[in-house]
Tab-separated table of C-alpha atoms in Angstrom:
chain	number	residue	atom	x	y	z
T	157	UNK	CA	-7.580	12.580	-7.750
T	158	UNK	CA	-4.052	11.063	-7.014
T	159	UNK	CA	-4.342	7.832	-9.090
T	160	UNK	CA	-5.729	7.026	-12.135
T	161	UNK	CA	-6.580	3.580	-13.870
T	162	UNK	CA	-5.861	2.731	-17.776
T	163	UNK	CA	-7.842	0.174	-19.436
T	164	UNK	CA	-5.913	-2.552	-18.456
T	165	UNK	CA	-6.843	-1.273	-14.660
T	166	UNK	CA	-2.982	-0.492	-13.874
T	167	UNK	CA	-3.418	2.447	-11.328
T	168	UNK	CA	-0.586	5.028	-12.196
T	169	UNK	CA	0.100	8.509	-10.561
T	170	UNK	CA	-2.706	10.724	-11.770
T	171	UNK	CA	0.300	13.307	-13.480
T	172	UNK	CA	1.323	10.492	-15.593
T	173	UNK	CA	-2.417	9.353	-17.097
T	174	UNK	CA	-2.907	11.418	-20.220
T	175	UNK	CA	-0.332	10.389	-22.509
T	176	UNK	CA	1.455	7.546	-24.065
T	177	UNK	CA	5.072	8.980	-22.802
T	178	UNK	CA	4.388	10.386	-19.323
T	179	UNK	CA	2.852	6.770	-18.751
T	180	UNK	CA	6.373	4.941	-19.669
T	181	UNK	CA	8.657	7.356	-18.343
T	182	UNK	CA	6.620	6.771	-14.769
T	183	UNK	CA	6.802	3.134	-15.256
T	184	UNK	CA	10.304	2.662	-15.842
T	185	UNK	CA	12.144	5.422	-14.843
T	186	UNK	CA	10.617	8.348	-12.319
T	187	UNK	CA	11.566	7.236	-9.083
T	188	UNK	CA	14.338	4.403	-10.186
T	189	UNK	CA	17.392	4.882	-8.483
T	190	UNK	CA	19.997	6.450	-10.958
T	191	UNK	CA	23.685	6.666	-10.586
T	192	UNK	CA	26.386	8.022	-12.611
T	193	UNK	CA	28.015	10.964	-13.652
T	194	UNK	CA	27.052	11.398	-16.848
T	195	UNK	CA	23.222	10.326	-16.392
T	196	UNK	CA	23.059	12.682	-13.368
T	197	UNK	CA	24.662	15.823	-15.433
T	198	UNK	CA	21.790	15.273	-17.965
T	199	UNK	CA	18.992	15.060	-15.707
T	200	UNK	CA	20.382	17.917	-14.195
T	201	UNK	CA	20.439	19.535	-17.245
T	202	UNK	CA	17.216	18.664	-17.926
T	203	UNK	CA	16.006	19.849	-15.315
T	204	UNK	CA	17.539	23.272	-15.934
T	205	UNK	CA	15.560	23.448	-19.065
T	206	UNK	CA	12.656	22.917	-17.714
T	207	UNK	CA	12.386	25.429	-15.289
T	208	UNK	CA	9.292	27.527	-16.088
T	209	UNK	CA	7.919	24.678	-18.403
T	210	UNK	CA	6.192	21.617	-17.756
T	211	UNK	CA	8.253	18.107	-17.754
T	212	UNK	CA	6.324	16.566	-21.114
T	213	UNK	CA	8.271	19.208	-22.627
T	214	UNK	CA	11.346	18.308	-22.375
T	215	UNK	CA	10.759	14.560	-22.170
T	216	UNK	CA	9.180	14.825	-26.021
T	217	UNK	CA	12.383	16.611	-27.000
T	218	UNK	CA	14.802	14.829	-24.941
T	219	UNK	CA	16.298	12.612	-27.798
T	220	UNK	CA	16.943	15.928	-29.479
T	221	UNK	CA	18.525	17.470	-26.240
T	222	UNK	CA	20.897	14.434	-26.853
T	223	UNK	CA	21.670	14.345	-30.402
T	224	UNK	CA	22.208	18.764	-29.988
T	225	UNK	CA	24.526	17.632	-26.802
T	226	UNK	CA	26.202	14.862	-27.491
T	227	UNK	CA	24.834	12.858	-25.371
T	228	UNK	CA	25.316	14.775	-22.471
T	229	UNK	CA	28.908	13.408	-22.240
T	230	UNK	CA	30.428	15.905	-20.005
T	231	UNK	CA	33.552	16.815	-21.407
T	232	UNK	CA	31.770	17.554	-24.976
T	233	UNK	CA	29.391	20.010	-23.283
T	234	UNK	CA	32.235	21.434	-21.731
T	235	UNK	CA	34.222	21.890	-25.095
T	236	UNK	CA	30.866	23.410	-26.614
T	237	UNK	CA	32.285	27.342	-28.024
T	238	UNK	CA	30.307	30.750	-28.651
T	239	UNK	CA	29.744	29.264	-32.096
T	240	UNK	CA	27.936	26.151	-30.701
T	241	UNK	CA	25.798	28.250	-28.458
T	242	UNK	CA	24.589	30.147	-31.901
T	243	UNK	CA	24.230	26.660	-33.279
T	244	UNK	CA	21.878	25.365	-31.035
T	245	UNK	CA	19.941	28.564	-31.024
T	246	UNK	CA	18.986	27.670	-34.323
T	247	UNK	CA	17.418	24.186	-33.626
T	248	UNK	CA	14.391	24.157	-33.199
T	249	UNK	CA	14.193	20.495	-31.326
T	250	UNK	CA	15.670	21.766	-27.676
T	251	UNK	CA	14.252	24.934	-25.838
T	252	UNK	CA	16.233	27.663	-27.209
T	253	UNK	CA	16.565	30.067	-24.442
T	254	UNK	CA	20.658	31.440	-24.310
T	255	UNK	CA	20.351	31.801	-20.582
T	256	UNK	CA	20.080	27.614	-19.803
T	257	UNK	CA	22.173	26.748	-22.929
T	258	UNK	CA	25.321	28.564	-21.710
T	259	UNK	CA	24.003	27.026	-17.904
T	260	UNK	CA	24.259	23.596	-19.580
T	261	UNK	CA	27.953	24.542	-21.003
T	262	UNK	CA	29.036	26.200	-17.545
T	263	UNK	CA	27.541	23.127	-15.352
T	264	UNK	CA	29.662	20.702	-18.180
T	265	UNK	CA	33.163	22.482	-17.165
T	266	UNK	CA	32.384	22.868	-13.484
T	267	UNK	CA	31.621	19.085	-13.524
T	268	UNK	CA	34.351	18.196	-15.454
T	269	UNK	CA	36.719	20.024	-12.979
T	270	UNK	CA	34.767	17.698	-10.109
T	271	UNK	CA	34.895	14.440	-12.188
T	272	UNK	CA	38.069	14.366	-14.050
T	273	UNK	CA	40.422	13.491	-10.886
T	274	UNK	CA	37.445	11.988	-9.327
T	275	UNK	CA	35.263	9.644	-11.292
T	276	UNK	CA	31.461	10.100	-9.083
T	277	UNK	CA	32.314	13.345	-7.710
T	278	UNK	CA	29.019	14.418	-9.521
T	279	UNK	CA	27.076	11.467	-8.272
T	280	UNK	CA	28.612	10.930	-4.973
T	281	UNK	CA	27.366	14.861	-4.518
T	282	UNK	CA	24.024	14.678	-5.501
T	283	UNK	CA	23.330	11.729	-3.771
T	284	UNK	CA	24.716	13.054	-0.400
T	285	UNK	CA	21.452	14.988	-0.137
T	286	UNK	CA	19.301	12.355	-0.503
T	287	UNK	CA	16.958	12.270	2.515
T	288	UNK	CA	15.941	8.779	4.549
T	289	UNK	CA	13.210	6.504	3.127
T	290	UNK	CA	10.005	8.227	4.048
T	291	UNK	CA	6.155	7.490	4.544
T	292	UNK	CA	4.642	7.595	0.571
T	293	UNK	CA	2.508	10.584	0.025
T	294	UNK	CA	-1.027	9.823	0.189
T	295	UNK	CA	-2.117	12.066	-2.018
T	296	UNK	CA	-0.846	14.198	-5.040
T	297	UNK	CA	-1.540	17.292	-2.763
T	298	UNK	CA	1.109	16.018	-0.035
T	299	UNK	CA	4.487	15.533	-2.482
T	300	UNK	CA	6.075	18.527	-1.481
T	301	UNK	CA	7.962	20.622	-4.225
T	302	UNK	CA	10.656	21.776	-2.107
T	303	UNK	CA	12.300	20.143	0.740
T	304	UNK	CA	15.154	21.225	3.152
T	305	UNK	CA	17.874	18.198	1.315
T	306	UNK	CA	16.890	19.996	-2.067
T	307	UNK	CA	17.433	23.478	-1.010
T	308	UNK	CA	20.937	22.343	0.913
T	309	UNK	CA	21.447	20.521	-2.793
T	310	UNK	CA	20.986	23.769	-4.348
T	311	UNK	CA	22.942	25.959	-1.829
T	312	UNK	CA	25.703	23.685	-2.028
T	313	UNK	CA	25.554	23.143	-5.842
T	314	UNK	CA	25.152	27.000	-6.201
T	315	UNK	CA	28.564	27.318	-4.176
T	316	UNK	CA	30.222	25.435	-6.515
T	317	UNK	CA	28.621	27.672	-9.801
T	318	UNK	CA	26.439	25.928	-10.993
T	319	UNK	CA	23.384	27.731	-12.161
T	320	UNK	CA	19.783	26.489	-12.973
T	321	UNK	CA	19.664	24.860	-9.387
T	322	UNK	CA	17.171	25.985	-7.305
T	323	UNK	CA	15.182	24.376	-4.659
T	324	UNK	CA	12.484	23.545	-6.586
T	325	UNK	CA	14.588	22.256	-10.008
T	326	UNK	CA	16.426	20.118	-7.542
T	327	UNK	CA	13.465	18.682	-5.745
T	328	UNK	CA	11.740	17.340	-8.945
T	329	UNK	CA	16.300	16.100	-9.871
T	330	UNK	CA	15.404	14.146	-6.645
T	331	UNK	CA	12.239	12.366	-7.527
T	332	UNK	CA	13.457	11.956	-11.300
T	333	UNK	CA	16.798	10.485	-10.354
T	334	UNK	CA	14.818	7.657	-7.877
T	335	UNK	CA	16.517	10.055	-4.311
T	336	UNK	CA	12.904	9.936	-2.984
T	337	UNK	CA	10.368	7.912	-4.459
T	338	UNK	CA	6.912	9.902	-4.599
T	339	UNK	CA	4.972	7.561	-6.339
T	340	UNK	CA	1.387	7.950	-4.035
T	341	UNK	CA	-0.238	5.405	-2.222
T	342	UNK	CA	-2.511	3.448	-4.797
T	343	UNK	CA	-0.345	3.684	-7.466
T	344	UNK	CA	0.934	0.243	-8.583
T	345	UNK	CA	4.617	1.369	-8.416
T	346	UNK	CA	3.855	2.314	-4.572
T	347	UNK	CA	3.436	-1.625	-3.953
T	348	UNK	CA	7.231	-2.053	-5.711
C-alpha cells in the first residue's frame, strides 16, 4: 500500500500514516524545497544521525538535537571542544553515539572553511546534485534509495571530509531537503 487515508480522507504517503508527527513533517516539510546554509548543515546532520535508525527517531528528538547544538549554527558546532563531545554524551535527548557527534563537529569546521568567504557554498553544493524533475513514483516500492546524483553528492562531499555521507544518507538529504520530490502518485501532496 503506497497511500493511506486519515479520517478526514486526506491521502498521505503510506510511511507517514501512523503518527501525529510523521503526518506534519510530510505535510509541510518532506519534499519542500530548502535552501540555506545553515538549514542544509542540520539536515545533513540529521541525516548523519540517523544512519542505522529510522527517521521518527530523530524527528522526536530533533528540538533536542537543537537545543544540544545550538541550533545547528555552523560556526558553534565548529567551536564545540573534547569537553563538549563528553557533554553531549551525557544527554540523553540526541543519539549518543561518539562516532556521528565528532562527524557533526568535523562537518561544522569543514563547512565553515566553505561558507565563511562564501556565504551558500554549502547550499550552492548540495544543490548542484540535484537531478531534473522526474515522473512521481507510483508506488512506495519504486522511490529508489540510492541514485547516481546522491552517490556523486557523497563522492564529492566525501572529497571534501565530510563523513556520515553515503549514498544512501544523501538520497533520503535529497528527498528531505525538497531536491526530488517522492511524494507517490495518490498522495494529496503529489497533486501540489
Amino acid at each position: 500500500m503506497s497511500v493511506v487515508a486519515d479520517e478526514s480522507g486526506t491521502a498521505r504517503c503510506a510511511w507517514s500514516a501512523d503518527d501525529a508527527e510523521y503526518r506534519r513533517y510530510h505535510d509541510e516539510e518532506w519534499g519542500f524545497p530548502l535552501h540555506g546554509d545553515r538549514p542544509l548543515f542540520e539536515k545533513l546532520s540529521l541525516e548523519g544521525f540517523q544512519a542505522g535508525l529510522s527517521w521518527i527517531t530523530i524527528l522526536r528528538r530533533r528540538p533536542t538535537f537543537r537545543r544540544a547544538f545550538s541550533d545547528f549554527e555552523i560556526d558553534a558546532v565548529a567551536a564545540l571542544t573534547t569537553s563538549d563531545i563528553e557533554r553531549l554524551m551525557l544527554d540523553s535527548g540526541i543519539i549518543r553515539n561518539r562516532a556521528k557527534i565528532e562527524a557533526t563537529i568535523s562537518n561544522a569546521r569543514i563547512t565553515l572553511e566553505l561558507v565563511r568567504d562564501d556565504p551558500g557554498a554549502l547550499d550552492r553544493i548540495l544543490w548542484s546534485f540535484a537531478p531534473d524533475p522526474r515522473a512521481r513514483p507510483p508506488q512506495t516500492g519504486e522511490v529508489p534509495a540510492v541514485t547516481a546524483e546522491s552517490t556523486a553528492m557523497s563522492t564529492a562531499l566525501r572529497r571534501l571530509g565530510y563523513r556520515f555521507v553515503g549514498p544512501t544518507t544523501l538520497y533520503a538529504l535529497m528527498q528531505s531537503s525538497g531536491m526530488v520530490d517522492d511524494h507517490v502518485e495518490g498522495c494529496w501532496r503529489a497533486s501540489r
